[in-house]
Short mmCIF file of C-alpha atoms in Angstrom, two decimals:
data_model
loop_
_atom_site.label_atom_id
_atom_site.label_comp_id
_atom_site.label_asym_id
_atom_site.label_seq_id
_atom_site.Cartn_x
_atom_site.Cartn_y
_atom_site.Cartn_z
CA MET A 6 0.74 -66.06 -7.07
CA ASP A 7 -1.30 -65.57 -4.07
CA VAL A 8 -0.95 -62.20 -2.83
CA PHE A 9 -2.05 -62.89 0.67
CA THR A 10 -0.11 -65.72 1.38
CA ASP A 11 2.74 -64.51 0.49
CA LEU A 12 1.98 -60.51 2.32
CA GLY A 13 1.55 -63.93 5.15
CA GLN A 14 5.45 -64.96 5.27
CA GLY A 15 6.64 -61.65 4.41
CA ILE A 16 4.84 -60.87 8.30
CA LEU A 17 6.46 -64.47 9.74
CA ALA A 18 9.37 -63.96 8.48
CA LEU A 19 9.21 -59.97 10.48
CA LEU A 20 7.78 -61.11 13.56
CA THR A 21 11.84 -61.74 15.13
CA VAL A 22 13.10 -60.16 17.90
CA GLN A 23 15.84 -58.64 16.00
CA ASN A 24 13.60 -57.64 13.34
CA VAL A 25 11.30 -55.71 15.75
CA LEU A 26 13.15 -53.98 17.59
CA LEU A 27 15.57 -53.12 14.18
CA LEU A 28 12.49 -51.68 12.56
CA ALA A 29 11.92 -50.00 16.12
CA ALA A 30 14.87 -47.92 15.76
CA GLY A 31 14.97 -47.69 11.96
CA VAL A 32 11.27 -46.05 13.23
CA MET A 33 12.82 -43.09 16.18
CA ILE A 34 16.11 -42.82 13.65
CA GLY A 35 13.97 -41.94 10.87
CA MET A 36 12.45 -39.43 13.39
CA VAL A 37 14.87 -37.79 14.44
CA VAL A 38 16.57 -37.81 10.38
CA GLY A 39 13.76 -35.89 9.68
CA VAL A 40 13.32 -33.32 12.17
CA ILE A 41 17.22 -32.26 11.66
CA PRO A 42 17.41 -29.98 9.38
CA GLY A 43 18.70 -30.10 6.34
CA LEU A 44 19.41 -33.53 6.69
CA GLY A 45 17.25 -35.35 5.12
CA PRO A 46 16.48 -39.08 4.59
CA SER A 47 19.26 -39.44 1.80
CA ALA A 48 21.93 -37.89 4.04
CA GLY A 49 20.26 -40.45 7.16
CA LEU A 50 20.25 -43.11 4.81
CA ALA A 51 23.87 -42.78 3.72
CA ILE A 52 25.64 -41.99 7.15
CA LEU A 53 23.78 -45.42 8.63
CA LEU A 54 24.43 -47.73 5.82
CA PRO A 55 28.05 -48.91 6.62
CA LEU A 56 26.29 -49.13 10.20
CA THR A 57 24.01 -52.44 9.05
CA PHE A 58 26.85 -54.17 7.77
CA GLY A 59 27.17 -57.10 9.72
CA LEU A 60 22.75 -57.21 9.79
CA ASP A 61 20.94 -59.52 8.78
CA PRO A 62 20.34 -58.53 4.93
CA THR A 63 16.22 -58.53 5.82
CA GLY A 64 16.25 -56.69 9.59
CA ALA A 65 18.55 -54.23 7.76
CA ILE A 66 16.61 -53.24 4.94
CA ILE A 67 13.52 -53.17 6.98
CA MET A 68 15.24 -50.91 9.88
CA LEU A 69 17.06 -49.02 6.37
CA ALA A 70 13.20 -48.48 5.36
CA ALA A 71 11.49 -47.37 8.22
CA VAL A 72 14.61 -44.45 8.35
CA TYR A 73 13.34 -43.79 4.96
CA TYR A 74 9.86 -43.36 5.96
CA GLY A 75 10.28 -42.40 8.83
CA ALA A 76 11.83 -39.20 8.26
CA MET A 77 8.86 -38.35 6.11
CA TYR A 78 7.28 -37.39 9.33
CA GLY A 79 9.57 -36.18 11.05
CA GLY A 80 10.65 -33.46 8.74
CA THR A 81 6.77 -32.34 9.32
CA ILE A 82 7.88 -30.63 12.56
CA THR A 83 9.91 -28.06 11.75
CA SER A 84 8.19 -27.65 8.74
CA VAL A 85 5.14 -26.59 11.04
CA LEU A 86 7.22 -25.58 14.56
CA ILE A 87 9.73 -23.48 12.75
CA ASN A 88 9.48 -22.89 8.91
CA THR A 89 11.48 -25.05 8.30
CA PRO A 90 11.58 -27.63 6.29
CA GLY A 91 13.40 -31.38 7.74
CA GLU A 92 13.26 -32.61 3.91
CA SER A 93 12.94 -31.18 0.82
CA ALA A 94 9.61 -33.35 0.69
CA THR A 95 8.33 -31.50 3.85
CA VAL A 96 8.64 -27.46 1.96
CA ALA A 97 4.78 -27.66 0.90
CA SER A 98 3.94 -28.66 5.14
CA THR A 99 5.40 -25.26 5.52
CA PHE A 100 2.90 -23.13 3.41
CA ASP A 101 0.33 -23.86 6.15
CA GLY A 102 2.00 -25.48 8.70
CA TYR A 103 3.34 -22.96 9.85
CA PRO A 104 0.85 -20.55 9.90
CA LEU A 105 -0.98 -22.73 11.70
CA ALA A 106 1.67 -22.39 14.47
CA ARG A 107 1.49 -18.95 14.28
CA GLN A 108 -2.27 -19.52 15.29
CA GLY A 109 -1.36 -21.64 17.67
CA ARG A 110 -2.72 -24.62 16.59
CA ALA A 111 0.89 -26.48 16.42
CA GLY A 112 -0.73 -29.22 18.70
CA PRO A 113 -3.55 -30.03 16.23
CA ALA A 114 -1.41 -29.36 12.68
CA LEU A 115 1.03 -32.58 14.37
CA MET A 116 -1.70 -34.70 14.91
CA ILE A 117 -3.58 -34.09 12.06
CA ALA A 118 -0.15 -34.50 9.86
CA ALA A 119 0.61 -38.02 11.75
CA VAL A 120 -2.26 -38.97 10.64
CA ALA A 121 -2.33 -38.03 7.01
CA SER A 122 1.30 -39.77 7.26
CA PHE A 123 -0.44 -42.97 8.70
CA VAL A 124 -3.35 -43.54 6.77
CA ALA A 125 -1.06 -43.13 3.20
CA GLY A 126 1.68 -44.63 4.12
CA THR A 127 -1.23 -48.10 5.53
CA VAL A 128 -3.03 -47.23 1.26
CA GLY A 129 0.51 -47.43 0.13
CA ALA A 130 1.62 -50.27 1.92
CA VAL A 131 -1.59 -52.22 0.59
CA LEU A 132 -1.38 -50.85 -2.97
CA ILE A 133 2.43 -52.04 -2.84
CA SER A 134 1.00 -55.36 -2.34
CA ILE A 135 -1.44 -55.14 -5.33
CA ALA A 136 1.44 -53.94 -7.53
CA ALA A 137 4.37 -54.79 -6.97
CA PRO A 138 3.30 -58.66 -8.10
CA LEU A 139 1.90 -56.93 -11.10
CA MET A 140 4.58 -54.86 -12.10
CA ALA A 141 7.16 -58.05 -12.10
CA SER A 142 5.11 -60.30 -13.88
CA VAL A 143 5.46 -57.72 -16.59
CA ALA A 144 8.91 -56.83 -15.85
CA SER A 145 9.61 -60.64 -15.73
CA SER A 146 9.34 -60.18 -19.35
CA PHE A 147 11.60 -57.55 -20.50
CA GLY A 148 15.20 -58.12 -22.13
CA PRO A 149 18.15 -56.62 -22.45
CA PRO A 150 16.81 -53.47 -24.77
CA GLU A 151 13.55 -53.17 -22.53
CA LEU A 152 15.84 -52.92 -20.03
CA PHE A 153 18.35 -50.22 -21.30
CA LEU A 154 15.58 -48.26 -21.94
CA VAL A 155 13.64 -48.42 -18.68
CA VAL A 156 16.76 -47.13 -17.03
CA ILE A 157 17.28 -44.46 -19.59
CA ALA A 158 14.09 -43.27 -18.99
CA GLY A 159 13.61 -43.55 -14.94
CA LEU A 160 16.89 -40.91 -15.65
CA LEU A 161 15.30 -39.06 -18.38
CA THR A 162 12.51 -38.37 -15.68
CA LEU A 163 14.49 -37.49 -12.74
CA ILE A 164 16.70 -34.56 -15.60
CA VAL A 165 13.81 -33.28 -16.63
CA ILE A 166 11.95 -33.11 -12.76
CA ILE A 167 14.58 -31.83 -11.04
CA GLY A 168 14.53 -28.35 -11.28
CA ARG A 169 14.63 -25.31 -13.62
CA ASN A 170 17.85 -26.35 -16.16
CA TRP A 171 17.70 -29.47 -17.14
CA LEU A 172 20.91 -29.26 -19.02
CA LEU A 173 22.49 -28.80 -15.20
CA GLY A 174 20.77 -32.10 -14.62
CA ALA A 175 22.09 -33.99 -17.41
CA LEU A 176 25.19 -32.76 -16.61
CA SER A 177 24.88 -33.98 -13.69
CA ALA A 178 24.11 -37.58 -14.93
CA LEU A 179 27.09 -37.79 -17.21
CA ILE A 180 29.22 -37.57 -14.06
CA GLY A 181 27.82 -40.20 -12.35
CA PHE A 182 27.81 -42.53 -16.21
CA ALA A 183 31.09 -40.98 -15.48
CA LEU A 184 32.30 -42.30 -11.88
CA ALA A 185 30.74 -46.13 -12.52
CA THR A 186 32.89 -46.62 -15.82
CA VAL A 187 35.46 -46.06 -13.60
CA GLY A 188 37.34 -50.28 -12.70
CA VAL A 189 37.23 -53.20 -15.03
CA ASP A 190 35.78 -53.47 -18.73
CA ILE A 191 33.14 -55.99 -18.31
CA GLY A 192 33.37 -56.53 -21.24
CA GLY A 193 36.79 -56.85 -22.88
CA GLY A 194 38.77 -56.95 -19.23
CA ALA A 195 41.03 -53.91 -19.09
CA GLN A 196 41.15 -51.48 -16.82
CA ARG A 197 39.84 -47.95 -17.19
CA TYR A 198 40.47 -44.17 -15.16
CA THR A 199 42.51 -46.70 -12.87
CA PHE A 200 45.69 -44.57 -12.24
CA GLY A 201 48.23 -47.12 -11.79
CA SER A 202 46.40 -47.59 -8.29
CA THR A 203 44.69 -51.20 -7.26
CA GLU A 204 41.76 -49.54 -5.03
CA LEU A 205 39.71 -48.66 -7.75
CA ILE A 206 39.97 -51.81 -9.66
CA ASN A 207 36.58 -52.62 -8.20
CA GLY A 208 35.31 -49.05 -8.94
CA ILE A 209 34.82 -46.72 -6.98
CA ASP A 210 32.46 -47.71 -4.47
CA PHE A 211 28.25 -46.45 -3.32
CA ILE A 212 29.29 -46.07 -0.01
CA PRO A 213 31.92 -42.67 -0.23
CA VAL A 214 30.31 -41.53 -2.88
CA ALA A 215 26.60 -40.81 -1.12
CA ILE A 216 27.87 -40.53 2.27
CA GLY A 217 30.01 -37.36 0.64
CA LEU A 218 27.63 -35.38 -1.17
CA PHE A 219 24.32 -36.00 0.51
CA GLY A 220 26.49 -35.84 4.44
CA ILE A 221 29.32 -33.96 3.86
CA GLY A 222 28.15 -31.88 0.84
CA GLU A 223 24.67 -31.10 3.43
CA ILE A 224 26.49 -29.92 6.07
CA LEU A 225 29.43 -27.90 4.05
CA HIS A 226 26.00 -26.45 1.72
CA THR A 227 24.24 -25.49 5.10
CA LEU A 228 27.55 -23.95 6.87
CA TRP A 229 27.99 -21.34 3.30
CA ARG A 230 25.08 -20.23 4.18
CA GLY A 231 24.86 -19.37 7.59
CA GLY A 232 22.70 -22.02 8.72
CA HIS A 233 25.59 -22.41 11.99
CA LEU A 234 24.80 -18.36 12.81
CA GLU A 235 20.69 -18.74 12.46
CA ARG A 236 18.84 -18.41 15.71
CA ILE A 237 15.55 -20.41 14.66
CA GLY A 238 12.30 -18.58 15.71
CA TYR A 239 10.31 -21.89 18.00
CA PHE A 240 6.92 -22.12 18.21
CA THR A 241 6.51 -24.53 21.61
CA VAL A 242 3.85 -27.64 21.17
CA GLY A 243 2.11 -28.89 24.50
CA SER A 244 0.65 -32.56 24.52
CA ARG A 245 -1.41 -32.32 27.84
CA GLY A 246 -4.60 -30.63 27.20
CA ARG A 247 -7.28 -29.79 24.61
CA ALA A 248 -5.50 -27.73 22.29
CA PHE A 249 -3.57 -30.17 21.44
CA TRP A 250 -5.61 -32.24 19.67
CA PRO A 251 -7.70 -31.86 16.52
CA ASP A 252 -11.22 -30.39 16.15
CA ARG A 253 -14.31 -31.86 14.27
CA GLU A 254 -14.19 -29.36 11.99
CA ASP A 255 -10.80 -30.26 11.12
CA VAL A 256 -11.30 -33.58 11.02
CA ARG A 257 -13.66 -32.81 8.20
CA GLU A 258 -11.96 -30.39 5.94
CA SER A 259 -9.05 -32.76 6.41
CA ARG A 260 -10.67 -36.20 5.30
CA GLY A 261 -10.94 -36.07 1.27
CA PRO A 262 -7.56 -34.65 1.17
CA ILE A 263 -5.57 -36.58 2.98
CA LEU A 264 -7.85 -39.66 0.26
CA ARG A 265 -6.54 -37.89 -1.98
CA GLY A 266 -3.60 -37.15 -1.69
CA SER A 267 -2.48 -40.83 -0.54
CA PHE A 268 -3.04 -42.22 -4.07
CA LEU A 269 -1.86 -39.19 -6.25
CA GLY A 270 0.86 -39.60 -3.90
CA PHE A 271 2.03 -43.24 -4.42
CA LEU A 272 0.50 -43.22 -8.42
CA VAL A 273 3.40 -39.99 -8.76
CA GLY A 274 5.93 -42.14 -6.36
CA THR A 275 5.85 -44.94 -8.67
CA ALA A 276 7.59 -42.68 -11.60
CA PRO A 277 11.24 -42.90 -11.22
CA GLY A 278 11.99 -39.21 -10.33
CA ALA A 279 9.56 -38.29 -9.86
CA GLY A 280 9.71 -38.25 -6.31
CA ALA A 281 7.56 -36.96 -3.26
CA THR A 282 8.42 -33.54 -3.38
CA VAL A 283 6.81 -33.68 -6.65
CA ALA A 284 3.81 -35.52 -5.00
CA SER A 285 3.17 -33.31 -2.09
CA LEU A 286 3.71 -29.48 -4.48
CA MET A 287 1.16 -31.91 -6.86
CA SER A 288 -1.79 -32.36 -3.47
CA TYR A 289 -0.97 -28.59 -2.57
CA SER A 290 -2.00 -27.24 -6.30
CA LEU A 291 -5.12 -29.96 -6.50
CA GLU A 292 -6.47 -29.16 -3.07
CA LYS A 293 -6.16 -25.29 -3.31
CA SER A 294 -8.00 -25.22 -6.91
CA ILE A 295 -10.74 -27.51 -6.11
CA SER A 296 -10.91 -25.53 -2.83
CA ARG A 297 -14.04 -23.69 -2.36
CA ARG A 298 -12.43 -20.61 -0.33
CA PRO A 299 -8.69 -21.00 -1.81
CA GLU A 300 -8.33 -18.03 0.04
CA ARG A 301 -7.42 -19.69 2.98
CA PHE A 302 -4.75 -22.00 1.99
CA GLY A 303 -1.01 -20.57 2.74
CA LYS A 304 -2.85 -18.72 5.97
CA GLY A 305 -3.34 -21.60 8.68
CA ALA A 306 -5.50 -24.45 5.69
CA MET A 307 -5.56 -28.01 6.89
CA ALA A 308 -5.87 -29.17 4.01
CA GLY A 309 -3.00 -27.94 2.75
CA LEU A 310 -1.12 -29.55 4.80
CA ALA A 311 -3.48 -32.45 5.06
CA GLY A 312 -3.13 -33.41 1.45
CA PRO A 313 0.82 -32.29 0.83
CA GLU A 314 1.79 -34.32 3.99
CA ALA A 315 -0.63 -37.40 2.70
CA ALA A 316 1.25 -37.83 -0.58
CA ASN A 317 4.93 -37.04 0.37
CA ASN A 318 4.18 -40.31 2.98
CA ALA A 319 2.52 -42.07 0.00
CA ALA A 320 4.54 -41.43 -2.70
CA SER A 321 7.63 -43.08 -0.76
CA ALA A 322 5.71 -46.06 -0.76
CA GLY A 323 5.21 -46.00 -4.36
CA ALA A 324 8.75 -45.47 -5.06
CA MET A 325 9.72 -48.83 -3.79
CA VAL A 326 7.59 -50.50 -6.80
CA PRO A 327 10.46 -49.53 -9.32
CA LEU A 328 13.11 -50.17 -6.67
CA LEU A 329 11.76 -53.59 -5.64
CA THR A 330 10.32 -54.76 -9.60
CA LEU A 331 12.48 -53.11 -11.61
CA GLY A 332 15.47 -52.36 -9.81
CA ILE A 333 15.29 -48.85 -10.73
CA PRO A 334 15.20 -46.37 -8.43
CA GLY A 335 13.22 -43.22 -7.62
CA SER A 336 14.64 -41.34 -5.87
CA ALA A 337 18.01 -39.93 -3.99
CA ALA A 338 17.11 -42.29 -0.81
CA THR A 339 15.96 -45.80 -2.90
CA ALA A 340 19.45 -45.47 -4.54
CA VAL A 341 20.63 -46.13 -1.40
CA LEU A 342 18.59 -48.54 -0.79
CA ILE A 343 19.57 -50.17 -4.01
CA GLY A 344 23.54 -49.88 -2.51
CA GLY A 345 22.31 -51.72 0.32
CA PHE A 346 20.27 -54.66 -1.59
CA LEU A 347 24.22 -54.46 -3.64
CA MET A 348 26.50 -55.12 -0.69
CA TRP A 349 24.36 -57.82 1.13
CA GLY A 350 24.37 -59.28 -2.78
CA LEU A 351 20.47 -59.24 -3.53
CA GLN A 352 19.70 -57.80 -7.06
CA PRO A 353 16.68 -55.63 -7.04
CA GLY A 354 14.80 -56.32 -10.30
CA PRO A 355 11.88 -58.33 -11.36
CA LEU A 356 13.18 -62.14 -10.51
CA LEU A 357 13.63 -60.42 -6.75
CA MET A 358 10.36 -61.25 -5.54
CA GLU A 359 10.72 -64.93 -6.89
CA GLN A 360 14.27 -65.70 -5.88
CA ASN A 361 13.93 -63.50 -2.45
CA PRO A 362 10.16 -63.42 -1.53
CA GLU A 363 11.07 -63.43 2.50
CA PHE A 364 13.30 -60.65 2.09
CA ALA A 365 10.90 -59.19 -0.72
CA TRP A 366 7.42 -59.79 1.31
CA GLY A 367 9.59 -58.98 4.39
CA LEU A 368 9.79 -55.45 3.74
CA ILE A 369 6.18 -55.18 2.45
CA ALA A 370 5.35 -56.20 5.61
CA SER A 371 7.30 -53.82 7.75
CA MET A 372 6.01 -50.59 6.21
CA TYR A 373 2.03 -51.14 8.26
CA LEU A 374 4.08 -52.00 11.72
CA GLY A 375 6.45 -49.49 11.05
CA ASN A 376 3.53 -46.76 10.07
CA VAL A 377 1.77 -48.14 13.09
CA MET A 378 4.82 -47.13 15.01
CA LEU A 379 5.15 -43.56 13.86
CA LEU A 380 1.56 -42.88 14.62
CA LEU A 381 2.26 -43.67 18.29
CA VAL A 382 5.49 -41.99 18.56
CA ASN A 383 4.03 -39.01 16.93
CA VAL A 384 0.86 -38.74 19.28
CA PHE A 385 2.85 -39.28 22.68
CA CYS A 386 6.57 -37.98 21.01
CA ILE A 387 5.77 -34.89 19.52
CA PRO A 388 6.95 -32.79 21.85
CA ALA A 389 10.36 -35.05 22.86
CA PHE A 390 10.93 -34.55 19.32
CA ALA A 391 10.18 -31.24 18.79
CA SER A 392 13.08 -30.61 21.10
CA ILE A 393 15.61 -32.22 19.01
CA ALA A 394 14.46 -29.28 16.19
CA ARG A 395 16.14 -26.63 18.97
CA VAL A 396 19.19 -28.26 19.18
CA PRO A 397 22.04 -25.70 17.32
CA PHE A 398 23.86 -26.75 13.70
CA ARG A 399 27.33 -25.81 15.04
CA VAL A 400 26.70 -28.56 17.40
CA LEU A 401 25.77 -31.38 15.13
CA ALA A 402 28.11 -30.37 12.27
CA PRO A 403 30.96 -31.87 13.99
CA VAL A 404 28.62 -35.33 14.91
CA ILE A 405 27.84 -35.83 11.40
CA ILE A 406 30.72 -35.05 10.05
CA LEU A 407 32.79 -37.57 12.82
CA LEU A 408 30.45 -40.11 11.81
CA CYS A 409 30.87 -39.49 7.92
CA ILE A 410 34.21 -40.45 8.38
CA THR A 411 33.83 -43.15 10.34
CA GLY A 412 31.56 -45.19 8.90
CA THR A 413 32.66 -44.55 5.82
CA TYR A 414 36.77 -46.33 7.23
CA SER A 415 34.37 -49.12 8.87
CA VAL A 416 33.41 -50.59 5.60
CA ASN A 417 36.61 -51.58 3.75
CA GLY A 418 39.21 -49.68 6.16
CA SER A 419 39.84 -48.44 3.38
CA ILE A 420 42.20 -44.38 3.48
CA VAL A 421 41.73 -43.76 -0.32
CA GLU A 422 37.97 -44.50 0.10
CA VAL A 423 37.64 -41.97 3.23
CA GLY A 424 39.90 -39.57 0.74
CA ILE A 425 37.01 -40.22 -2.09
CA MET A 426 34.05 -38.71 0.28
CA LEU A 427 35.51 -36.11 0.98
CA ALA A 428 35.82 -35.29 -2.06
CA CYS A 429 32.26 -35.83 -3.01
CA GLY A 430 31.43 -33.43 -0.68
CA VAL A 431 33.18 -30.88 -1.99
CA LEU A 432 31.74 -31.84 -4.87
CA GLY A 433 27.78 -32.26 -3.53
CA PHE A 434 28.22 -28.37 -1.91
CA PHE A 435 29.27 -26.83 -5.38
CA MET A 436 26.79 -29.16 -7.03
CA ARG A 437 24.37 -27.07 -4.58
CA ARG A 438 25.31 -23.95 -5.12
CA TYR A 439 25.77 -24.03 -8.52
CA GLY A 440 21.93 -25.84 -9.22
CA MET A 441 23.14 -29.67 -9.60
CA SER A 442 21.68 -32.47 -8.65
CA PRO A 443 23.42 -34.90 -6.64
CA ALA A 444 20.38 -36.82 -6.74
CA ALA A 445 21.12 -37.30 -10.42
CA LEU A 446 24.72 -38.11 -9.88
CA VAL A 447 23.91 -40.86 -7.57
CA ILE A 448 21.30 -41.81 -9.34
CA ALA A 449 23.56 -43.40 -12.29
CA LEU A 450 25.63 -44.09 -10.12
CA VAL A 451 24.17 -46.69 -9.18
CA LEU A 452 22.21 -47.57 -13.21
CA GLY A 453 25.62 -47.31 -14.47
CA PRO A 454 26.89 -50.68 -14.67
CA LEU A 455 22.61 -51.60 -15.57
CA ALA A 456 22.93 -49.31 -18.51
CA GLU A 457 26.25 -51.15 -19.47
CA GLU A 458 25.48 -54.13 -19.34
CA THR A 459 22.27 -54.94 -21.02
CA LEU A 460 23.13 -52.21 -23.84
CA ARG A 461 26.27 -54.26 -24.99
CA GLN A 462 24.07 -57.48 -24.44
CA THR A 463 21.63 -56.02 -26.69
CA MET A 464 24.60 -54.91 -29.00
CA ILE A 465 25.31 -59.06 -29.17
CA ILE A 466 22.23 -60.41 -29.07
CA SER A 467 21.41 -57.95 -32.40
CA GLY A 468 24.78 -57.82 -34.63
CA GLY A 469 24.99 -53.74 -33.62
CA ASP A 470 21.57 -53.61 -34.97
CA PHE A 471 20.30 -50.87 -33.53
CA THR A 472 16.89 -51.68 -34.75
CA ILE A 473 16.21 -54.01 -31.85
CA PHE A 474 14.98 -51.38 -30.21
CA LEU A 475 12.06 -51.10 -32.19
CA GLU A 476 11.17 -54.96 -32.15
CA HIS A 477 8.82 -55.16 -29.36
CA THR A 478 5.77 -52.92 -28.21
CA ALA A 479 7.49 -52.82 -25.47
CA SER A 480 10.40 -51.32 -26.49
CA ARG A 481 8.30 -49.56 -28.75
CA VAL A 482 6.53 -47.72 -26.17
CA LEU A 483 9.26 -46.60 -23.63
CA LEU A 484 10.98 -45.26 -26.69
CA ILE A 485 8.25 -43.24 -27.74
CA ALA A 486 8.54 -42.23 -23.63
CA ILE A 487 12.05 -41.04 -23.85
CA VAL A 488 11.30 -38.88 -26.44
CA LEU A 489 8.39 -37.16 -25.39
CA LEU A 490 10.67 -36.14 -21.99
CA VAL A 491 13.70 -34.92 -23.91
CA LEU A 492 10.93 -32.61 -25.99
CA LEU A 493 9.61 -31.81 -23.02
CA PRO A 494 11.56 -29.11 -21.50
CA THR A 495 11.82 -27.24 -24.85
CA VAL A 496 8.12 -27.75 -25.78
CA VAL A 497 5.94 -26.90 -22.78
CA PRO A 498 7.57 -23.47 -22.02
CA ARG A 499 6.81 -22.62 -25.46
CA ILE A 500 4.03 -23.95 -25.50
CA ARG A 501 3.37 -21.91 -22.23
CA ARG A 502 4.67 -18.83 -24.28
CA MET A 503 1.97 -19.63 -26.36
CA ILE A 504 -0.85 -19.93 -23.89
CA ALA A 505 -0.10 -16.42 -21.93
CA ALA A 506 0.10 -14.42 -25.65
CA ARG A 507 -3.40 -15.60 -26.78
CA LEU A 508 -4.96 -14.89 -23.14
CA ALA A 509 -3.02 -11.76 -23.33
CA ALA A 510 -4.10 -10.87 -27.03
CA VAL A 511 -8.38 -12.01 -26.40
CA GLY A 512 -7.53 -9.76 -23.02
CA ARG A 513 -5.90 -6.75 -25.39
CA ARG A 514 -9.27 -7.57 -27.10
CA ARG A 515 -11.60 -6.95 -24.89
CA ALA A 516 -10.11 -4.74 -23.41
CA ALA A 517 -10.63 -2.16 -26.64
CA ALA A 518 -14.30 -3.70 -27.92
CA ALA A 519 -15.16 -1.88 -24.32
CA GLU A 520 -13.45 1.43 -24.22
CA PRO A 521 -15.91 3.39 -26.75
CA ALA A 522 -19.23 1.88 -24.98
CA ASP A 523 -17.19 3.13 -21.29
CA SER A 524 -16.28 6.15 -23.16
CA PRO A 525 -17.87 10.06 -23.81
CA ALA A 526 -19.51 10.70 -26.81
CA PRO A 527 -17.72 12.67 -28.64
CA ARG A 528 -18.96 17.06 -28.55
CA PRO A 529 -20.57 17.77 -32.38
#
């Protein structure tokens, strides 16, 4: 497979007036989605997905992908100016971005973040062009046993990484699997959990669930914590004068973190479930650990902003690799993108790049041009987008709720789906309230039918013999990975406690050994 030839075809598929306009629209909308605190790319994609229903599939996915990585750029603006991340992937950007703004250096901070995002996005696009065909060729040899294990491994990775209580992550995924079973049994043809409703025979559609969890759920959670009453401490930023541009010291300090964050973020992003949040936090920890002046981190270190910014944008690009080659979403946002693929009759997976090369390579090619557009938008329009952060949430909330209801109804004209969307919104609120994961639920809902189908096929092939999972090297490697993921939540805390106890014991022994030498000699 000639990568340059395929990429050239993708560029030709991209360079139509409609696709370029959709890409530009996605870039601008993504910036707005990222700037609005608490919304994030998952909610933005879920709300916008119904609006792309009548578009050409290539143009629609190009626009939605631009919204996805554009939101990473936009989320940095609120992280720096108001110490509020636009979404979870930009949390690490608040650590040093906001202190820089308090020092009157909001302009240089936002410019360095924009350049870091551009470099990381471009590096990510290059690495996708190389890695996606290779992984697709490997994945094309996978049979039903391997695909089933990949699904399970991806979900377990997400559950383990999600948070402190992995049991709540597992429960969230099980709820998603349960929702995926509603409808007609693909094996026997019997109706499952339809309760006599003809609307549920085809199952619960992905769109109302995603819009409810990420759209209505986010709004309800923000209202519950009093977001509509908050008064924002806002730092202004202007585009005129030398104070807006970074100096030579800023550039010198940021070069290494940007490159390290780009490659680290891409590698982390390719792991299903890891995502941009994990990548940005890992990059921040790495830069602080290797810095000659770690005491500056948290007080306005440019390296502490540049590294995480590069990492979260590269991770968003890396998440496209398992999406395109395995059909496995690496994050909630890519799960929404898979919903779009399925809505347009495209099955992401090993055969996508062979059967629909213009679609797949057009998406990859759009990331090159999209990053250039985003850099230009950030250079010339940062003050304009920053002003969006000052719009009160009490004004935004009703507009977003109306968009959620209208978007859900417009897909199939179903009042039942609007009810499902609102119910999922309430469910999403309580999941956030009690530490569960809407992302795990959505990914399990997307992967549930694939897991069920591949498991059935595996059992038919083997005649019900589970030793089929041990026959091939790929299956054995995946099983080892699954075992490690299961043991990880219980083993890692114990190892940490053992290390802490050993270090404490060593410290006590050293203190006891030093005590006689420091104490005065006893009197005779």
